[in-house]
Amino acid sequence: MTNKFPDNFWWGAAASAPQTEGASNVDGKSPTTWDVWHEREPEAFFNQVGPDLTSDVYHRYRDDIQLMKDMNLNSYRTSISWARLLPDGKTLNEKAVAYYRDYFQTMLDTGIEPVINLFHFDMPWWMMELGGWENADIIEHFAYYAKVAFEQFGDIVKNWATFNEPMVHIECGYLGDAHWPRVNDFKRAIQVGYHTLMAHFAAVRSFRQSGVEGKIGTILNLSPVYARSEEAADLEAQKWADLFHTRSLLDPIALNQFPQELVDILKEHDLLPTLYAEHDELLTQAIDFLGVNYYQPLRVKAREEIPSTLERPSSLYAGYDWPEKKMNKYRGWEIYERGIYDIAMRIKNDYGNVPWFISENGMGVADEERFIDESGIVQDTYRIEFIRDHLTWLLKSINEGSNCFGYHLWTFVDCWSWLNAYRNRYGYYRVDLENNLERTPKLSSFWLREIIEKNELDI
Ligand code: NOJ
């Protein structure tokens, strides 16, 4: 067992355009669903803070990149805003091109590898008006956007992702109300998921056709699913939860096939999506790497009774409240460090050990100003402990042959978190909303700087 991380290990952080850029109505950007929603219902957002403010990275990226350098980071993931690059889906916004080129080039010049994602929950409003993910035309629109991004930035950016956590816009937008359009309909959610997958494949194809040298993958939020017991009914519940939450996206993306059990159960309940004309051809497009966002496990048990109609995945299982769980009491999420190892082993054993990295892991904490000391630094020892314990399990998996090549924390500077706005803070740097968005390092940033320097964990 070595405490060393592999050579060239990606040490970095993750963020997204809509959560950091601000400038939502500046230099030709058109509105997204978040902009319109906030305009219509500001009270739905914590303290009414919307995407127009965020951390103003649109104007401050150069300073932030310098701070990344100070921390020894060697890679950084963010996204391009579709609505900024192509405000009407067709016309190239030269100001957006200039901004992103300078942003990415500055990272490169500073020794930070840009990892650029195309879609992070930010649907352009013009596309939403056409039906958003429910309209099959989005596959062509998205592939065009991807093609333009590869053409405009492919000489600088060598690592691309098509989506961040596609399960979230499907579930929160079509089986819940945390994302627009707040629909609750399983059949529509499945169609949305299917179009999202086809858009992913179409973007990968467009990347291969572009001739850009580099790699493309996607970023999924994966939660290992644990059953309450080894009883057959609990294991059955685990199987269903895993099928819907993990395999439904991971199998087509990483293995280029849909799980037969998924097809069968959807067919049985008349929930199969309408297939896209190019389904077979697109399904062959393979990824180069996988990004995994890991926050918490999913614990399940058998339902007392399985309803005859399938209304959502949890019609087939019930959530299980494990009495021994450790909680992030500030955010209400379970902390289970070993989950990162179980994911690594699953990727190794069931998904051909495809190269992968932790594209997000992190700890949201409310009212973090409680922990500011006399020198003005947030003493986030809880975050250090969180990262160290996850890295310990990650190292174990690497020692056992897992093909993991990086660890990115969510996030670098505190950012805007959708309906929660700035309620929970995740950054290595604090952003002071009361004081001109000033950035101050937290204790964890100093701690990680040392780890990166040695490329080794002291355990
Ligand atoms: C997942 C998402 O990618 C990001 O948008 C979100 O803010 C963080 N996790 C924290 O919840």
PDB file of C-alpha atoms and ligand atoms in Angstrom, residues 14-16 18-19 77 117 120-121 164-165 168 179 219 221 293 295 331 333 359-364 410-411 415-418 420-421 424 426, ligand 1:
ATOM      1  CA  ALA A  14     -15.277  21.808 -10.064  1.00  0.00           C
ATOM      2  CA  ALA A  15     -17.857  24.452 -10.807  1.00  0.00           C
ATOM      3  CA  SER A  16     -20.281  25.418 -13.538  1.00  0.00           C
ATOM      4  CA  PRO A  18     -24.513  29.171 -14.292  1.00  0.00           C
ATOM      5  CA  GLN A  19     -23.307  28.899 -10.690  1.00  0.00           C
ATOM      6  CA  ARG A  77     -13.651  21.921 -14.361  1.00  0.00           C
ATOM      7  CA  ASN A 117     -18.426  20.562 -19.672  1.00  0.00           C
ATOM      8  CA  HIS A 120     -24.835  21.860 -16.349  1.00  0.00           C
ATOM      9  CA  PHE A 121     -28.613  22.096 -15.778  1.00  0.00           C
ATOM     10  CA  ASN A 164     -22.957  17.045 -15.534  1.00  0.00           C
ATOM     11  CA  GLU A 165     -25.299  14.844 -13.509  1.00  0.00           C
ATOM     12  CA  VAL A 168     -30.604  15.515 -11.843  1.00  0.00           C
ATOM     13  CA  HIS A 179     -35.748  22.256 -11.554  1.00  0.00           C
ATOM     14  CA  ILE A 219     -20.012  13.238 -15.484  1.00  0.00           C
ATOM     15  CA  ASN A 221     -23.612  11.419  -9.892  1.00  0.00           C
ATOM     16  CA  ASN A 293     -19.682  13.002  -8.504  1.00  0.00           C
ATOM     17  CA  TYR A 295     -21.621  12.777  -2.161  1.00  0.00           C
ATOM     18  CA  ARG A 331     -26.496  19.835   5.175  1.00  0.00           C
ATOM     19  CA  TRP A 333     -26.571  14.317   3.943  1.00  0.00           C
ATOM     20  CA  SER A 359     -15.289  15.045 -10.609  1.00  0.00           C
ATOM     21  CA  GLU A 360     -17.093  16.206  -7.445  1.00  0.00           C
ATOM     22  CA  ASN A 361     -16.979  15.414  -3.775  1.00  0.00           C
ATOM     23  CA  GLY A 362     -17.483  17.925  -1.051  1.00  0.00           C
ATOM     24  CA  MET A 363     -19.200  19.214   1.985  1.00  0.00           C
ATOM     25  CA  GLY A 364     -21.822  21.927   2.058  1.00  0.00           C
ATOM     26  CA  TRP A 410     -16.892  20.946  -5.290  1.00  0.00           C
ATOM     27  CA  THR A 411     -15.896  23.792  -5.314  1.00  0.00           C
ATOM     28  CA  CYS A 415     -20.816  29.383  -5.362  1.00  0.00           C
ATOM     29  CA  TRP A 416     -24.516  29.819  -5.991  1.00  0.00           C
ATOM     30  CA  SER A 417     -26.433  26.558  -5.534  1.00  0.00           C
ATOM     31  CA  TRP A 418     -29.720  26.806  -7.446  1.00  0.00           C
ATOM     32  CA  ASN A 420     -30.413  27.126  -2.143  1.00  0.00           C
ATOM     33  CA  ALA A 421     -28.449  30.052  -3.570  1.00  0.00           C
ATOM     34  CA  ASN A 424     -24.514  26.095   1.927  1.00  0.00           C
ATOM     35  CA  TYR A 426     -18.561  24.314  -0.356  1.00  0.00           C
TER      36      TYR A 426
HETATM   37  C1  NOJ B   1     -23.851  18.658  -7.819  1.00  0.00           C
HETATM   38  C2  NOJ B   1     -23.930  19.637  -8.926  1.00  0.00           C
HETATM   39  O1  NOJ B   1     -23.138  19.300 -10.016  1.00  0.00           O
HETATM   40  C3  NOJ B   1     -23.738  21.067  -8.520  1.00  0.00           C
HETATM   41  O2  NOJ B   1     -24.398  21.863  -9.448  1.00  0.00           O
HETATM   42  C4  NOJ B   1     -24.201  21.277  -7.101  1.00  0.00           C
HETATM   43  O3  NOJ B   1     -24.218  22.628  -6.741  1.00  0.00           O
HETATM   44  C5  NOJ B   1     -23.338  20.465  -6.197  1.00  0.00           C
HETATM   45  N1  NOJ B   1     -23.467  19.064  -6.553  1.00  0.00           N
HETATM   46  C6  NOJ B   1     -23.589  20.599  -4.716  1.00  0.00           C
HETATM   47  O4  NOJ B   1     -24.840  20.129  -4.361  1.00  0.00           O
END
